[in-house]
Amino acid sequence: MGNASDASALFISTISKRQDFLMGSLYTIFFILSLVGNVVLLFVAHRKRSSLKPAEFFIINLAISDLGMTLSLFPLAIPSAFAHKWLFGEITCQAYAMCGVLFGLSSLTNLTALSLVCCLKVCFPNHGNKFSSSHACLLVVGVWCYASVFAVGPLAQWGQYGAEPYGTACCIDWHAPNQKSSALSYIVCLFLFCYAVPCTIIFFSYTFILLTVRGSRQAVQQHVSPQTKTTNAHTLIVKLSVAVCVGFLGAWTPYAVVAMWAAFSDATKVSPTAFAAAAIFAKSSTIYNPVVYLLCKPNFRKCLYRDTSTFRQRICRGSPRPEQKEPFGSTLQPNKEVSVSTRYSNGQQESHGVCQHCAGDGGQCPATTPQRTTRILTGSTNSEVTVSHLPAKLQAELL
């Protein structure tokens, strides 16, 4: 009974209701932006899947992991923040924490792999040109396996999941290293292999790329392609990858600093508000990838514009025109309205050689050319006139 009450006490918010409301509001904005952005990015990638470059596979994988985090964390964190307590019980807390670690680490590991691929292609073109889509797929699988090891660890008693210090979410229990050696080893490995090493690899990869580009532009152009278009495409991928990495690391670094502070010092000295602010920054990482690539990558942007234009045209074609709804309806414009349908004045479609208005039984009249007429609505009356008597512009629109 005491354990149950202690557990429930951990899920009560330790920050003010105003701060919880602010957190819930920001999470709602992040949820909408991330959901729309990543879904659109995956849709565009699906539409241009035949022309994707191997490096872009990691952008797609990053969108998948961001979308996974969006769908698994925000729907639970938002109502809990507004309710000023965790609403979903201890088992859901464990699943929530595992999803946060899995998708967060897969994103960081994915960016690390992307930086290595960009470095390989720019700095070592002989090997980079051999990097294919199948190699990219293998690396993507490796990214998920690597992240899964650390995500499943606390469920297998290596480390521990628990409530966040601010009470309305769950993650790794940063107080556990002070009590269990296994939790301490997990935190050390997590910090070294899932933050320090990836950040170091990303930093040195892009630094090496920058030095190579500055030192030998000819080598870069030789590697990428003799064609200017391909050169620009690969250079752009490198620039956008740097932008995404900077955004992601900038979002997660405050949380890493606060977490290490709590794990390796007196956790009671770390303010719950500091954890809450760091968590807000960390969850904003899901919106950077789609924003950067949809707004800054020309072929993604063109594909999105083309698809939206096509969709808009289909909607316009599918909607009935005003004159098709009520050709002689009650709502009329002050100016003349002309229906698009025309007919021959003699009412015949094919046999124009016989004049119906000639006297006699079957007498032949001189052959006449049938005239096209149109019905013009003016106010509440309508009249029928020959098309040839209309202005040339109106004739062109009708015929």
Short mmCIF file of C-alpha atoms in Angstrom, two decimals:
data_model
loop_
_atom_site.label_atom_id
_atom_site.label_comp_id
_atom_site.label_asym_id
_atom_site.label_seq_id
_atom_site.Cartn_x
_atom_site.Cartn_y
_atom_site.Cartn_z
CA MET A 1 0.00 0.00 0.00
CA GLY A 2 2.84 2.34 0.87
CA ASN A 3 4.59 1.55 -2.43
CA ALA A 4 1.44 2.39 -4.36
CA SER A 5 1.07 5.73 -2.61
CA ASP A 6 4.76 6.51 -3.16
CA ALA A 7 4.44 5.69 -6.86
CA SER A 8 1.35 7.85 -7.24
CA ALA A 9 3.13 10.70 -5.48
CA LEU A 10 5.85 10.62 -8.15
CA PHE A 11 3.23 11.34 -10.82
CA ILE A 12 2.03 14.61 -9.26
CA SER A 13 3.41 17.72 -10.93
CA THR A 14 6.12 19.52 -8.96
CA ILE A 15 5.94 22.72 -11.00
CA SER A 16 3.25 25.39 -10.96
CA LYS A 17 -0.03 25.06 -12.85
CA ARG A 18 0.92 28.04 -14.98
CA GLN A 19 4.14 26.32 -16.04
CA ASP A 20 2.24 23.11 -16.77
CA PHE A 21 -0.27 25.05 -18.88
CA LEU A 22 2.58 26.68 -20.81
CA MET A 23 4.21 23.28 -21.33
CA GLY A 24 0.95 21.74 -22.54
CA SER A 25 0.38 24.63 -24.94
CA LEU A 26 3.88 24.39 -26.41
CA TYR A 27 3.57 20.61 -26.71
CA THR A 28 0.32 21.10 -28.63
CA ILE A 29 2.03 23.43 -31.09
CA PHE A 30 4.97 21.04 -31.47
CA PHE A 31 2.58 18.13 -32.01
CA ILE A 32 0.69 19.86 -34.83
CA LEU A 33 3.82 21.17 -36.57
CA SER A 34 5.68 17.89 -36.25
CA LEU A 35 2.75 15.75 -37.37
CA VAL A 36 2.00 17.86 -40.43
CA GLY A 37 5.64 18.46 -41.34
CA ASN A 38 6.83 14.87 -41.07
CA VAL A 39 3.77 13.41 -42.81
CA VAL A 40 4.21 15.87 -45.69
CA LEU A 41 7.94 15.10 -45.86
CA LEU A 42 7.26 11.36 -46.05
CA PHE A 43 4.58 11.93 -48.69
CA VAL A 44 6.97 13.98 -50.84
CA ALA A 45 9.69 11.36 -50.40
CA HIS A 46 7.24 8.64 -51.47
CA ARG A 47 6.30 10.62 -54.57
CA LYS A 48 9.95 11.04 -55.61
CA ARG A 49 11.15 7.68 -54.30
CA SER A 50 12.62 6.66 -57.67
CA SER A 51 15.04 9.61 -57.62
CA LEU A 52 16.10 9.53 -53.96
CA LYS A 53 19.84 9.64 -53.32
CA PRO A 54 21.38 7.26 -50.74
CA ALA A 55 22.04 10.14 -48.32
CA GLU A 56 18.36 11.09 -48.45
CA PHE A 57 17.42 7.69 -47.02
CA PHE A 58 18.63 9.00 -43.66
CA ILE A 59 16.43 12.06 -43.98
CA ILE A 60 13.43 9.76 -44.51
CA ASN A 61 14.46 7.61 -41.56
CA LEU A 62 14.80 10.72 -39.40
CA ALA A 63 11.26 11.75 -40.38
CA ILE A 64 10.02 8.28 -39.37
CA SER A 65 11.68 8.45 -35.96
CA ASP A 66 10.41 12.02 -35.42
CA LEU A 67 6.91 10.93 -36.37
CA GLY A 68 7.17 7.96 -34.01
CA MET A 69 8.15 10.25 -31.15
CA THR A 70 5.34 12.65 -32.05
CA LEU A 71 2.65 9.96 -32.02
CA SER A 72 3.88 8.11 -28.94
CA LEU A 73 4.80 10.98 -26.60
CA PHE A 74 2.72 14.07 -27.28
CA PRO A 75 -0.75 12.46 -26.97
CA LEU A 76 0.21 11.39 -23.43
CA ALA A 77 2.27 14.40 -22.38
CA ILE A 78 -0.24 17.06 -23.46
CA PRO A 79 -3.25 15.98 -21.35
CA SER A 80 -0.97 15.19 -18.41
CA ALA A 81 0.50 18.69 -18.51
CA PHE A 82 -2.95 20.29 -18.57
CA ALA A 83 -4.14 17.95 -15.78
CA HIS A 84 -1.12 18.87 -13.61
CA LYS A 85 -0.28 15.15 -13.12
CA TRP A 86 0.60 11.98 -15.03
CA LEU A 87 -2.71 10.38 -16.05
CA PHE A 88 -1.81 7.00 -17.49
CA GLY A 89 -0.32 4.76 -14.81
CA GLU A 90 3.05 3.13 -14.23
CA ILE A 91 3.00 0.58 -17.08
CA THR A 92 2.22 3.27 -19.64
CA CYS A 93 4.96 5.34 -18.05
CA GLN A 94 7.47 2.59 -18.82
CA ALA A 95 6.29 2.37 -22.44
CA TYR A 96 6.37 6.15 -22.77
CA ALA A 97 9.93 6.32 -21.48
CA MET A 98 11.08 3.49 -23.74
CA CYS A 99 9.59 5.19 -26.83
CA GLY A 100 11.26 8.45 -25.89
CA VAL A 101 14.67 6.80 -25.59
CA LEU A 102 14.19 4.65 -28.72
CA PHE A 103 13.12 7.44 -31.07
CA GLY A 104 15.45 10.01 -29.55
CA LEU A 105 18.53 7.78 -29.84
CA SER A 106 17.56 6.59 -33.32
CA SER A 107 17.37 10.22 -34.47
CA LEU A 108 20.80 11.05 -33.04
CA THR A 109 22.38 7.84 -34.37
CA ASN A 110 20.75 8.48 -37.73
CA LEU A 111 22.29 11.97 -37.91
CA THR A 112 25.64 10.47 -36.98
CA ALA A 113 25.39 7.98 -39.86
CA LEU A 114 24.34 10.78 -42.21
CA SER A 115 27.39 12.85 -41.26
CA LEU A 116 29.67 9.88 -41.93
CA VAL A 117 28.07 9.28 -45.33
CA CYS A 118 28.44 12.95 -46.28
CA CYS A 119 32.08 12.87 -45.16
CA LEU A 120 32.69 9.69 -47.15
CA LYS A 121 31.21 11.16 -50.32
CA VAL A 122 32.91 14.54 -50.11
CA CYS A 123 36.29 13.67 -48.61
CA PHE A 124 36.80 10.17 -50.03
CA PRO A 125 35.05 10.25 -53.43
CA ASN A 126 36.54 6.95 -54.63
CA HIS A 127 34.77 5.13 -51.81
CA GLY A 128 31.82 7.48 -51.64
CA ASN A 129 30.81 6.81 -55.23
CA LYS A 130 30.41 3.13 -54.32
CA PHE A 131 27.95 3.91 -51.54
CA SER A 132 24.57 2.71 -52.83
CA SER A 133 20.96 2.58 -51.69
CA SER A 134 21.42 -0.96 -50.37
CA HIS A 135 24.29 0.25 -48.15
CA ALA A 136 22.07 3.05 -46.88
CA CYS A 137 19.29 0.57 -46.03
CA LEU A 138 21.74 -1.59 -44.06
CA LEU A 139 22.93 1.43 -42.11
CA VAL A 140 19.34 2.42 -41.36
CA VAL A 141 18.67 -1.05 -39.91
CA GLY A 142 21.85 -0.75 -37.85
CA VAL A 143 20.66 2.61 -36.50
CA TRP A 144 17.46 1.06 -35.15
CA CYS A 145 19.26 -1.94 -33.67
CA TYR A 146 21.74 0.33 -31.91
CA ALA A 147 19.00 2.50 -30.44
CA SER A 148 16.95 -0.54 -29.41
CA VAL A 149 19.74 -1.89 -27.21
CA PHE A 150 19.67 1.19 -24.99
CA ALA A 151 15.88 1.52 -25.13
CA VAL A 152 15.24 -2.05 -23.97
CA GLY A 153 18.06 -2.00 -21.36
CA PRO A 154 16.03 -0.52 -18.46
CA LEU A 155 13.24 -3.04 -19.10
CA ALA A 156 15.87 -5.78 -18.64
CA GLN A 157 17.04 -4.28 -15.33
CA TRP A 158 20.02 -2.49 -16.88
CA GLY A 159 19.11 1.03 -15.85
CA GLN A 160 15.68 2.13 -14.74
CA TYR A 161 12.72 4.09 -16.09
CA GLY A 162 10.65 6.35 -13.89
CA ALA A 163 8.80 9.62 -13.58
CA GLU A 164 10.48 12.83 -14.68
CA PRO A 165 11.43 15.15 -11.79
CA TYR A 166 8.64 17.54 -12.80
CA GLY A 167 6.07 14.73 -12.54
CA THR A 168 3.97 14.85 -15.74
CA ALA A 169 6.11 12.65 -17.99
CA CYS A 170 8.48 9.68 -17.82
CA CYS A 171 12.05 8.97 -18.86
CA ILE A 172 15.20 7.42 -17.44
CA ASP A 173 15.32 7.57 -13.66
CA TRP A 174 18.20 9.99 -13.12
CA HIS A 175 18.17 9.39 -9.34
CA ALA A 176 18.83 5.65 -9.71
CA PRO A 177 22.67 5.89 -10.16
CA ASN A 178 22.90 7.01 -6.53
CA GLN A 179 21.28 3.71 -5.47
CA LYS A 180 22.19 1.00 -8.03
CA SER A 181 25.49 0.25 -9.73
CA SER A 182 23.71 -1.18 -12.80
CA ALA A 183 21.84 2.09 -13.24
CA LEU A 184 25.13 3.98 -12.93
CA SER A 185 26.80 1.87 -15.63
CA TYR A 186 23.79 2.36 -17.89
CA ILE A 187 23.92 6.14 -17.50
CA VAL A 188 27.67 6.19 -18.16
CA CYS A 189 27.32 4.07 -21.33
CA LEU A 190 24.33 6.12 -22.45
CA PHE A 191 26.24 9.37 -22.07
CA LEU A 192 29.39 8.08 -23.76
CA PHE A 193 27.98 6.01 -26.65
CA CYS A 194 24.70 7.83 -27.26
CA TYR A 195 25.74 11.43 -26.80
CA ALA A 196 29.47 12.13 -26.48
CA VAL A 197 30.66 9.79 -29.25
CA PRO A 198 27.90 10.70 -31.76
CA CYS A 199 28.41 14.43 -31.16
CA THR A 200 32.16 14.02 -31.63
CA ILE A 201 31.70 12.09 -34.87
CA ILE A 202 29.25 14.67 -36.21
CA PHE A 203 31.57 17.55 -35.30
CA PHE A 204 34.68 16.03 -36.87
CA SER A 205 32.82 14.80 -39.96
CA TYR A 206 31.50 18.21 -40.90
CA THR A 207 34.74 19.91 -39.88
CA PHE A 208 36.63 17.57 -42.21
CA ILE A 209 34.11 18.30 -44.97
CA LEU A 210 34.61 22.05 -44.51
CA LEU A 211 38.39 21.74 -44.62
CA THR A 212 38.23 19.53 -47.70
CA VAL A 213 35.94 21.93 -49.54
CA ARG A 214 38.13 24.91 -48.70
CA GLY A 215 41.35 23.12 -49.50
CA SER A 216 40.40 21.52 -52.79
CA ARG A 217 37.23 22.56 -54.59
CA GLN A 218 38.32 20.57 -57.63
CA ALA A 219 38.35 17.36 -55.61
CA VAL A 220 34.82 18.03 -54.41
CA GLN A 221 33.56 18.68 -57.95
CA GLN A 222 35.30 15.58 -59.21
CA HIS A 223 33.71 13.47 -56.48
CA VAL A 224 30.18 14.69 -56.73
CA SER A 225 29.76 14.66 -60.47
CA PRO A 226 31.00 16.36 -63.59
CA GLN A 227 27.52 17.83 -63.90
CA THR A 228 26.75 21.06 -62.10
CA LYS A 229 23.27 19.90 -61.08
CA THR A 230 24.55 16.90 -59.19
CA THR A 231 27.32 18.95 -57.59
CA ASN A 232 24.79 21.46 -56.31
CA ALA A 233 22.50 18.67 -55.08
CA HIS A 234 25.16 16.95 -52.98
CA THR A 235 26.51 20.24 -51.65
CA LEU A 236 22.98 21.20 -50.65
CA ILE A 237 22.45 17.89 -48.85
CA VAL A 238 25.59 18.55 -46.80
CA LYS A 239 24.44 22.06 -45.87
CA LEU A 240 20.96 20.93 -44.91
CA SER A 241 22.35 18.02 -42.92
CA VAL A 242 24.51 20.43 -40.95
CA ALA A 243 21.44 22.57 -40.28
CA VAL A 244 19.42 19.60 -39.03
CA CYS A 245 22.28 18.37 -36.84
CA VAL A 246 22.79 21.80 -35.28
CA GLY A 247 19.07 22.07 -34.57
CA PHE A 248 18.83 18.57 -33.11
CA LEU A 249 21.90 18.87 -30.90
CA GLY A 250 20.87 22.34 -29.82
CA ALA A 251 17.51 20.92 -28.73
CA TRP A 252 18.87 17.90 -26.84
CA THR A 253 22.01 19.39 -25.27
CA PRO A 254 20.17 21.25 -22.46
CA TYR A 255 18.42 18.03 -21.45
CA ALA A 256 21.70 16.07 -21.55
CA VAL A 257 23.42 18.66 -19.36
CA VAL A 258 20.62 18.71 -16.78
CA ALA A 259 20.36 14.89 -16.78
CA MET A 260 24.09 14.41 -16.22
CA TRP A 261 23.99 17.03 -13.50
CA ALA A 262 21.25 15.07 -11.72
CA ALA A 263 22.89 11.67 -12.29
CA PHE A 264 26.39 12.49 -11.07
CA SER A 265 25.69 15.00 -8.32
CA ASP A 266 23.02 15.59 -5.74
CA ALA A 267 19.80 15.18 -7.72
CA THR A 268 17.81 17.14 -5.17
CA LYS A 269 19.72 20.28 -6.13
CA VAL A 270 18.39 20.18 -9.70
CA SER A 271 15.23 22.21 -10.05
CA PRO A 272 12.19 20.45 -11.59
CA THR A 273 11.66 23.62 -13.62
CA ALA A 274 15.10 23.11 -15.20
CA PHE A 275 14.11 19.57 -16.22
CA ALA A 276 10.79 20.82 -17.60
CA ALA A 277 12.44 23.55 -19.69
CA ALA A 278 15.06 21.10 -20.98
CA ALA A 279 12.31 18.62 -21.93
CA ILE A 280 10.50 21.30 -23.93
CA PHE A 281 13.67 22.01 -25.89
CA ALA A 282 14.25 18.30 -26.47
CA LYS A 283 10.76 17.66 -27.84
CA SER A 284 11.07 20.59 -30.24
CA SER A 285 13.67 18.52 -32.13
CA THR A 286 10.88 16.74 -34.05
CA ILE A 287 10.04 19.83 -36.12
CA TYR A 288 13.49 20.81 -37.44
CA ASN A 289 13.99 18.09 -40.05
CA PRO A 290 10.76 18.66 -42.04
CA VAL A 291 11.05 22.43 -41.78
CA VAL A 292 14.63 22.48 -43.08
CA TYR A 293 14.10 20.02 -45.93
CA LEU A 294 10.66 21.13 -47.10
CA LEU A 295 11.57 24.81 -47.09
CA CYS A 296 15.20 24.69 -48.22
CA LYS A 297 15.55 21.69 -50.54
CA PRO A 298 14.45 22.73 -54.06
CA ASN A 299 13.41 19.31 -55.42
CA PHE A 300 11.37 18.54 -52.28
CA ARG A 301 9.76 21.97 -52.47
CA LYS A 302 8.99 21.67 -56.20
CA CYS A 303 7.48 18.21 -55.73
CA LEU A 304 5.30 19.49 -52.89
CA TYR A 305 4.17 22.50 -54.94
CA ARG A 306 3.37 20.30 -57.94
CA ASP A 307 1.32 17.86 -55.86
CA THR A 308 -0.61 20.60 -54.09
CA SER A 309 -1.32 22.32 -57.42
CA THR A 310 -2.58 19.06 -58.91
CA PHE A 311 -4.76 18.42 -55.87
CA ARG A 312 -6.19 21.94 -56.05
CA GLN A 313 -6.97 21.54 -59.76
CA ARG A 314 -8.75 18.26 -59.14
CA ILE A 315 -10.90 19.89 -56.48
CA CYS A 316 -11.75 22.75 -58.84
CA ARG A 317 -12.66 20.36 -61.64
CA GLY A 318 -14.79 18.26 -59.34
CA SER A 319 -16.88 21.22 -58.11
CA PRO A 320 -19.96 21.99 -60.28
CA ARG A 321 -19.99 25.26 -62.17
CA PRO A 322 -22.66 27.84 -61.33
CA GLU A 323 -24.28 27.66 -64.76
CA GLN A 324 -24.45 23.85 -64.56
CA LYS A 325 -26.34 23.97 -61.28
CA GLU A 326 -29.18 26.22 -62.42
CA PRO A 327 -28.96 27.31 -66.08
CA PHE A 328 -31.95 29.56 -65.60
CA GLY A 329 -31.62 30.02 -61.85
CA SER A 330 -32.83 32.84 -59.75
CA THR A 331 -29.43 34.30 -58.83
CA LEU A 332 -28.24 36.22 -61.87
CA GLN A 333 -25.49 38.77 -62.35
CA PRO A 334 -26.43 42.25 -63.55
CA ASN A 335 -24.46 41.74 -66.75
CA LYS A 336 -25.31 39.23 -69.45
CA GLU A 337 -24.87 35.55 -68.68
CA VAL A 338 -24.36 33.23 -71.61
CA SER A 339 -24.85 29.48 -71.37
CA VAL A 340 -22.09 27.34 -72.88
CA SER A 341 -24.47 25.14 -74.83
CA THR A 342 -25.24 26.04 -78.44
CA ARG A 343 -27.53 24.52 -81.02
CA TYR A 344 -28.56 24.97 -84.60
CA SER A 345 -31.42 27.39 -85.24
CA ASN A 346 -33.29 24.93 -87.46
CA GLY A 347 -33.15 22.28 -84.74
CA GLN A 348 -31.57 19.65 -87.06
CA GLN A 349 -28.33 17.81 -86.43
CA GLU A 350 -27.51 16.22 -89.78
CA SER A 351 -30.01 16.68 -92.71
CA HIS A 352 -29.79 20.36 -93.52
CA GLY A 353 -30.74 20.05 -97.21
CA VAL A 354 -34.53 20.03 -96.62
CA CYS A 355 -36.13 23.23 -95.45
CA GLN A 356 -38.92 22.62 -93.01
CA HIS A 357 -40.55 25.98 -93.67
CA CYS A 358 -41.04 25.53 -97.47
CA ALA A 359 -44.56 25.23 -98.77
CA GLY A 360 -45.56 22.20 -100.71
CA ASP A 361 -45.05 18.54 -100.22
CA GLY A 362 -41.40 17.88 -99.92
CA GLY A 363 -40.26 20.68 -102.14
CA GLN A 364 -36.57 21.40 -102.00
CA CYS A 365 -35.34 24.81 -100.95
CA PRO A 366 -31.94 26.20 -101.79
CA ALA A 367 -29.36 24.75 -99.45
CA THR A 368 -28.79 26.94 -96.45
CA THR A 369 -26.01 26.87 -93.91
CA PRO A 370 -27.31 26.09 -90.40
CA GLN A 371 -26.69 28.83 -87.87
CA ARG A 372 -25.46 28.27 -84.30
CA THR A 373 -27.48 30.10 -81.73
CA THR A 374 -27.07 30.78 -78.04
CA ARG A 375 -29.48 31.69 -75.27
CA ILE A 376 -28.68 34.93 -73.48
CA LEU A 377 -30.11 35.64 -70.04
CA THR A 378 -30.72 39.30 -69.26
CA GLY A 379 -32.34 39.97 -65.90
CA SER A 380 -35.32 37.62 -65.72
CA THR A 381 -35.81 37.25 -69.49
CA ASN A 382 -33.95 35.28 -72.09
CA SER A 383 -33.63 35.55 -75.82
CA GLU A 384 -32.04 33.48 -78.56
CA VAL A 385 -29.59 35.06 -80.98
CA THR A 386 -27.22 33.82 -83.66
CA VAL A 387 -23.68 33.24 -82.45
CA SER A 388 -22.23 35.09 -85.42
CA HIS A 389 -23.93 38.28 -84.24
CA LEU A 390 -22.07 38.21 -80.93
CA PRO A 391 -18.75 40.02 -80.30
CA ALA A 392 -15.66 38.09 -81.45
CA LYS A 393 -14.35 37.51 -77.92
CA LEU A 394 -17.65 36.03 -76.75
CA GLN A 395 -17.80 33.84 -79.89
CA ALA A 396 -14.37 32.45 -79.09
CA GLU A 397 -15.40 31.60 -75.53
CA LEU A 398 -18.54 29.81 -76.73
CA LEU A 399 -17.06 27.89 -79.65
#
